[in-house]
Short mmCIF file of C-alpha atoms in Angstrom, two decimals:
data_model
loop_
_atom_site.label_atom_id
_atom_site.label_comp_id
_atom_site.label_asym_id
_atom_site.label_seq_id
_atom_site.Cartn_x
_atom_site.Cartn_y
_atom_site.Cartn_z
CA MET Z 9 -14.31 -14.78 -12.52
CA CYS Z 10 -13.20 -11.21 -12.58
CA GLU Z 11 -9.94 -10.22 -13.55
CA LYS Z 12 -6.97 -11.44 -10.57
CA PHE Z 13 -5.91 -8.50 -7.93
CA PHE Z 14 -5.94 -10.01 -5.09
CA ILE Z 15 -6.70 -13.87 -4.86
CA ASP Z 16 -6.25 -16.29 -7.05
CA THR Z 17 -9.66 -17.28 -7.81
CA GLU Z 18 -9.55 -20.53 -9.82
CA SER Z 19 -7.27 -22.12 -6.79
CA THR Z 20 -9.03 -21.14 -3.54
CA HIS Z 21 -11.11 -23.11 -1.74
CA ILE Z 22 -14.31 -21.04 0.35
CA SER Z 23 -16.27 -22.58 3.24
CA SER Z 24 -18.96 -20.90 5.36
CA ASP Z 25 -16.26 -21.30 8.31
CA GLU Z 26 -13.03 -21.09 6.59
CA VAL Z 27 -10.59 -20.11 3.63
CA VAL Z 28 -8.33 -22.32 2.65
CA VAL Z 29 -4.63 -20.42 1.89
CA GLU Z 30 -1.09 -21.39 1.83
CA THR Z 31 0.83 -21.08 4.81
CA ALA Z 32 4.60 -19.35 4.44
CA ASN Z 33 7.13 -16.99 6.32
CA ARG Z 34 5.52 -13.75 6.91
CA THR Z 35 6.51 -10.34 5.33
CA TRP Z 36 5.94 -8.29 8.18
CA LEU Z 37 5.45 -4.10 7.09
CA HIS Z 38 6.03 -1.82 9.55
CA GLN Z 39 3.43 0.77 10.51
CA PRO Z 40 4.57 3.50 12.10
CA GLU Z 41 3.07 4.04 15.14
CA HIS Z 42 0.93 7.25 16.55
CA PRO Z 43 0.69 8.26 20.16
CA GLY Z 44 -3.12 7.83 21.04
CA MET Z 45 -4.14 5.42 18.26
CA GLY Z 46 -4.08 2.75 19.65
CA TYR Z 47 -5.43 -0.61 18.54
CA SER Z 48 -8.54 -0.79 21.20
CA PHE Z 49 -11.54 -1.90 19.33
CA THR Z 50 -9.81 -4.87 19.21
CA GLN Z 51 -9.13 -5.33 22.65
CA LYS Z 52 -13.25 -5.31 23.98
CA MET Z 53 -13.76 -9.11 24.85
CA ILE Z 54 -16.01 -10.95 22.51
CA ASP Z 55 -18.06 -13.85 23.05
CA ALA Z 56 -15.87 -16.86 22.01
CA ASP Z 57 -20.13 -17.68 20.07
CA THR Z 58 -20.50 -14.57 18.72
CA LEU Z 59 -17.04 -14.91 17.42
CA ALA Z 60 -17.88 -18.17 15.89
CA GLU Z 61 -21.10 -16.45 14.66
CA THR Z 62 -19.95 -12.97 12.73
CA ARG Z 63 -17.40 -15.51 11.30
CA LYS Z 64 -19.35 -17.78 9.58
CA LEU Z 65 -22.02 -15.19 8.86
CA LEU Z 66 -19.36 -13.26 6.89
CA ASN Z 67 -17.77 -16.44 5.37
CA ASN Z 68 -21.30 -16.90 3.94
CA ALA Z 69 -21.98 -13.70 2.17
CA ILE Z 70 -18.63 -14.45 0.47
CA VAL Z 71 -19.40 -17.76 -0.11
CA CYS Z 72 -22.92 -17.11 -1.94
CA ALA Z 73 -21.94 -14.79 -3.93
CA TRP Z 74 -18.99 -17.15 -5.11
CA TYR Z 75 -21.69 -19.59 -6.51
CA ALA Z 76 -24.39 -16.48 -7.47
CA VAL Z 77 -22.01 -15.78 -9.94
CA LYS Z 78 -20.90 -19.21 -11.29
CA SER Z 79 -19.46 -17.91 -14.48
CA GLU Z 80 -17.55 -20.41 -17.27
CA ARG Z 81 -15.35 -17.26 -18.56
CA ARG Z 82 -11.89 -17.24 -16.93
CA PRO Z 83 -9.32 -14.39 -17.12
CA PRO Z 84 -6.69 -14.71 -20.34
CA THR Z 85 -3.66 -16.61 -18.74
CA LEU Z 86 -0.93 -14.11 -16.72
CA THR Z 87 1.99 -12.85 -19.05
CA PRO Z 88 3.91 -10.14 -17.51
CA THR Z 89 2.35 -8.30 -19.91
CA ARG Z 90 -1.12 -8.63 -18.18
CA TRP Z 91 0.53 -8.55 -14.92
CA VAL Z 92 1.50 -5.14 -15.54
CA TRP Z 93 -2.47 -4.76 -16.76
CA ARG Z 94 -2.77 -5.85 -12.69
CA LEU Z 95 -0.37 -4.08 -10.78
CA ALA Z 96 -2.14 -0.87 -12.26
CA GLY Z 97 -5.44 -2.10 -10.70
CA PHE Z 98 -3.25 -2.70 -7.39
CA TYR Z 99 -2.68 0.42 -7.95
CA HIS Z 100 -5.99 2.71 -8.05
CA LEU Z 101 -7.55 0.27 -5.59
CA CYS Z 102 -4.60 1.26 -2.85
CA HIS Z 103 -4.43 4.96 -3.79
CA SER Z 104 -7.30 5.90 -2.66
CA THR Z 105 -8.17 3.28 0.44
CA PRO Z 106 -6.15 6.20 3.34
CA GLN Z 107 -8.43 9.30 2.18
CA LEU Z 108 -11.54 6.90 2.23
CA MET Z 109 -10.78 5.57 5.51
CA GLU Z 110 -9.84 8.91 7.23
CA GLU Z 111 -13.42 9.95 5.51
CA ALA Z 112 -15.24 6.89 7.07
CA GLN Z 113 -13.25 8.12 10.06
CA GLU Z 114 -14.88 11.15 10.39
CA ARG Z 115 -18.44 9.93 9.80
CA PHE Z 116 -17.99 7.31 12.06
CA ALA Z 117 -16.51 9.91 14.55
CA SER Z 118 -19.56 12.89 14.55
CA ALA Z 119 -22.03 9.57 14.98
CA ASP Z 120 -20.27 8.86 18.34
CA ARG Z 121 -19.89 4.94 16.92
CA LYS Z 122 -16.03 4.80 18.34
CA SER Z 123 -15.36 1.39 17.75
CA LEU Z 124 -16.01 1.83 13.90
CA ALA Z 125 -14.20 4.89 13.76
CA GLN Z 126 -11.01 3.33 15.44
CA TRP Z 127 -11.07 0.54 13.29
CA ALA Z 128 -11.13 3.06 10.44
CA VAL Z 129 -8.29 5.38 11.39
CA GLN Z 130 -6.37 2.08 11.59
CA LYS Z 131 -7.09 0.99 8.09
CA ALA Z 132 -6.03 4.54 6.45
CA ARG Z 133 -2.49 3.83 8.74
CA GLU Z 134 -2.29 0.05 7.63
CA GLU Z 135 -2.89 0.84 3.66
CA ALA Z 136 -1.23 4.11 3.69
CA GLY Z 137 2.05 3.71 0.96
CA HIS Z 138 0.48 0.23 -0.19
CA ASP Z 139 -0.31 2.27 -3.64
CA LEU Z 140 4.15 2.96 -3.95
CA LEU Z 141 4.76 -0.64 -3.77
CA ALA Z 142 2.24 -0.83 -6.90
CA LEU Z 143 4.43 1.59 -8.48
CA ARG Z 144 8.02 0.00 -7.37
CA ASP Z 145 6.65 -2.87 -9.40
CA ILE Z 146 5.36 -1.43 -12.15
CA GLU Z 147 9.06 0.72 -12.33
CA SER Z 148 10.95 -3.04 -11.49
CA MET Z 149 9.27 -3.89 -15.04
CA GLY Z 150 10.77 -1.42 -16.90
CA TYR Z 151 7.49 1.14 -17.79
CA ARG Z 152 7.34 4.26 -16.08
CA PRO Z 153 4.91 3.88 -13.34
CA GLU Z 154 3.28 7.34 -13.35
CA ALA Z 155 2.28 7.47 -16.50
CA VAL Z 156 1.30 3.87 -16.95
CA VAL Z 157 -1.45 4.16 -13.95
CA GLN Z 158 -2.69 7.06 -15.49
CA ALA Z 159 -3.14 5.67 -18.50
CA LEU Z 160 -4.30 1.82 -17.49
CA VAL Z 161 -7.31 1.84 -15.52
CA PRO Z 162 -9.06 -1.50 -15.45
CA PRO Z 163 -12.61 -1.18 -15.54
CA ALA Z 164 -13.05 -4.04 -12.47
CA ALA Z 165 -10.85 -2.29 -10.56
CA LYS Z 166 -12.73 1.14 -11.04
CA ALA Z 167 -15.93 -0.98 -10.18
CA LEU Z 168 -14.05 -1.99 -6.97
CA LEU Z 169 -13.31 1.52 -6.29
CA ASP Z 170 -16.78 3.21 -7.36
CA TYR Z 171 -18.28 0.58 -4.98
CA PHE Z 172 -15.51 1.51 -2.15
CA THR Z 173 -16.00 5.08 -2.57
CA GLN Z 174 -20.14 4.71 -2.65
CA SER Z 175 -20.30 2.77 0.65
CA VAL Z 176 -17.95 5.55 2.57
CA GLN Z 177 -20.13 8.79 1.76
CA GLY Z 178 -23.34 6.70 1.47
CA SER Z 179 -26.04 6.95 3.95
CA ASP Z 180 -24.28 5.00 6.12
CA PRO Z 181 -20.66 3.85 5.94
CA ILE Z 182 -20.30 0.82 7.34
CA ASP Z 183 -20.89 -0.66 4.06
CA CYS Z 184 -17.11 -0.11 3.79
CA VAL Z 185 -16.34 -2.42 6.30
CA GLY Z 186 -17.64 -5.23 4.50
CA TYR Z 187 -15.89 -4.13 1.64
CA SER Z 188 -12.72 -3.63 3.42
CA TYR Z 189 -13.33 -7.35 4.85
CA THR Z 190 -13.99 -9.31 1.92
CA ALA Z 191 -10.94 -7.95 0.09
CA GLU Z 192 -8.35 -8.64 3.24
CA ARG Z 193 -10.30 -12.41 3.61
CA LEU Z 194 -9.96 -12.85 0.00
CA GLY Z 195 -5.99 -11.33 0.30
CA ILE Z 196 -5.32 -13.89 2.57
CA CYS Z 197 -6.54 -17.04 0.66
CA ILE Z 198 -2.78 -15.81 -1.45
CA GLY Z 199 -0.35 -17.95 -0.50
CA MET Z 200 3.26 -18.16 -1.37
CA GLY Z 201 3.02 -20.65 -4.02
CA TYR Z 202 0.33 -18.37 -6.30
CA ILE Z 203 2.60 -15.58 -5.73
CA GLN Z 204 6.17 -18.12 -6.79
CA SER Z 205 3.86 -18.61 -9.85
CA VAL Z 206 3.53 -15.64 -10.42
CA GLU Z 207 7.69 -14.28 -10.17
CA ALA Z 208 8.11 -17.35 -12.17
CA LEU Z 209 6.66 -15.43 -15.36
CA LEU Z 210 8.62 -12.57 -15.32
CA PRO Z 211 11.92 -12.16 -16.21
CA PRO Z 212 14.61 -13.29 -14.60
CA GLY Z 213 15.99 -10.56 -11.47
CA ILE Z 214 12.51 -8.60 -11.88
CA THR Z 215 11.07 -8.07 -8.44
CA ALA Z 216 7.39 -7.00 -9.39
CA THR Z 217 5.42 -9.16 -6.17
CA ARG Z 218 5.64 -6.18 -3.67
CA CYS Z 219 1.81 -5.13 -3.57
CA LEU Z 220 0.61 -8.74 -3.89
CA ARG Z 221 2.66 -9.76 -1.31
CA ALA Z 222 1.55 -7.17 1.11
CA HIS Z 223 -1.85 -8.06 1.15
CA SER Z 224 -1.51 -12.26 1.07
CA ALA Z 225 -1.03 -14.62 3.58
CA VAL Z 226 2.45 -13.75 3.47
CA SER Z 227 2.00 -10.76 5.33
CA THR Z 228 0.30 -8.67 8.24
CA GLU Z 229 -2.81 -9.33 5.94
CA VAL Z 230 -3.89 -12.49 8.09
CA GLU Z 231 -4.16 -9.92 11.66
CA HIS Z 232 -5.88 -7.51 9.74
CA VAL Z 233 -9.20 -10.21 9.18
CA LYS Z 234 -8.87 -11.41 12.89
CA GLU Z 235 -8.82 -7.53 13.81
CA THR Z 236 -11.29 -6.82 11.85
CA LEU Z 237 -13.61 -9.53 13.06
CA LYS Z 238 -13.26 -8.63 16.34
CA MET Z 239 -14.67 -5.10 15.88
CA ILE Z 240 -17.34 -6.73 13.79
CA ALA Z 241 -18.26 -9.62 16.53
CA GLY Z 242 -18.49 -6.54 18.85
CA LEU Z 243 -21.14 -4.22 16.97
CA THR Z 244 -25.20 -5.07 17.13
CA SER Z 245 -26.67 -7.37 15.63
CA GLU Z 246 -28.16 -5.22 13.27
CA GLU Z 247 -24.86 -3.79 11.90
CA ARG Z 248 -23.48 -7.07 11.88
CA VAL Z 249 -26.18 -7.93 9.22
CA ARG Z 250 -25.18 -4.97 7.54
CA VAL Z 251 -21.88 -5.55 7.04
CA ALA Z 252 -23.03 -9.07 5.86
CA LYS Z 253 -24.85 -7.62 3.15
CA ALA Z 254 -21.95 -5.23 2.20
CA CYS Z 255 -18.95 -8.21 2.03
CA TYR Z 256 -22.09 -9.98 -0.72
CA GLN Z 257 -21.72 -7.26 -2.44
CA ALA Z 258 -18.19 -6.88 -2.90
CA ALA Z 259 -17.80 -10.56 -3.47
CA LEU Z 260 -19.80 -10.08 -6.24
CA LEU Z 261 -18.39 -7.70 -7.95
CA ARG Z 262 -14.91 -9.79 -7.05
CA PHE Z 263 -15.75 -12.65 -8.35
CA SER Z 264 -18.44 -11.35 -11.80
CA PRO Z 265 -16.37 -11.10 -15.28
CA PRO Z 266 -16.67 -8.16 -17.53
CA GLU Z 267 -19.76 -7.12 -19.42
CA GLU Z 268 -17.44 -6.42 -21.69
CA PRO Z 269 -14.60 -8.50 -23.10
CA TYR Z 270 -11.17 -9.41 -21.35
CA ILE Z 271 -8.47 -6.73 -22.79
CA SER Z 272 -5.86 -8.53 -24.79
CA ASP Z 273 -2.09 -8.63 -24.21
CA GLU Z 274 -1.97 -6.66 -27.72
CA GLU Z 275 -3.88 -3.88 -26.69
CA ILE Z 276 -2.17 -3.68 -23.22
CA GLN Z 277 0.96 -3.33 -25.31
CA ASN Z 278 -0.05 -0.85 -27.35
CA VAL Z 279 -0.61 1.20 -24.40
CA LEU Z 280 2.60 0.11 -23.01
CA LYS Z 281 5.28 0.69 -25.73
CA PRO Z 282 5.71 4.35 -25.54
CA LEU Z 283 5.59 4.04 -21.56
CA LYS Z 284 8.95 2.06 -21.53
CA ALA Z 285 11.51 4.01 -18.56
#
């Protein structure tokens, strides 16, 4: 599987209808309200059968990607050093999301695709500031965060970001919906158990899982998945199929190992040594 960013791929169980996750108390993130930018796209009445069929369509796409990869390669064992590497990946994936979603909103709005435009602007708002959580996590690990993210750009994160960018800027930006759904759907596979396993690896007293928590089952991510699913269920059948195809492509990137060998802890440490705070 690819280097883990939002999901522990070795302990997740995926089916076409549901992804089995651990449950825990939620950590709510405050999202500022903006007049006139409500949640109307989630309020549309959706037939229960259509909602169920849409959920199955999208989850099937993710499952198909899982089985299509069938790689025996596994990422190296997680260490504190490698956690900084993954935090850099978190940062790069989070940093561009608000801007790209705003770009998608403009394109949807210009095409008079109102539900998609409302969804995109809501996503931009929800994801704002999550890159700062990654920076705070890196700083907690004892490094200068801005210098770290400039020096470390994990290939898996770059591949996902490139796909996201191409989805927004392509002939039809609707592919970014599949990218977003896949990221959040896999994100809610992360429960408190995995978060605690990461924290147990870190030095005592270090808090460096803020960004991980924000993209897990212990945050508002669960509600975000439900809202996006409702929006997609209200699209045309052709649009839903297009979103499912994008889910498949995004999931392939998430599950595929890198073409090059995994970076070693020693290589990461060599980069990090001069970047200590």
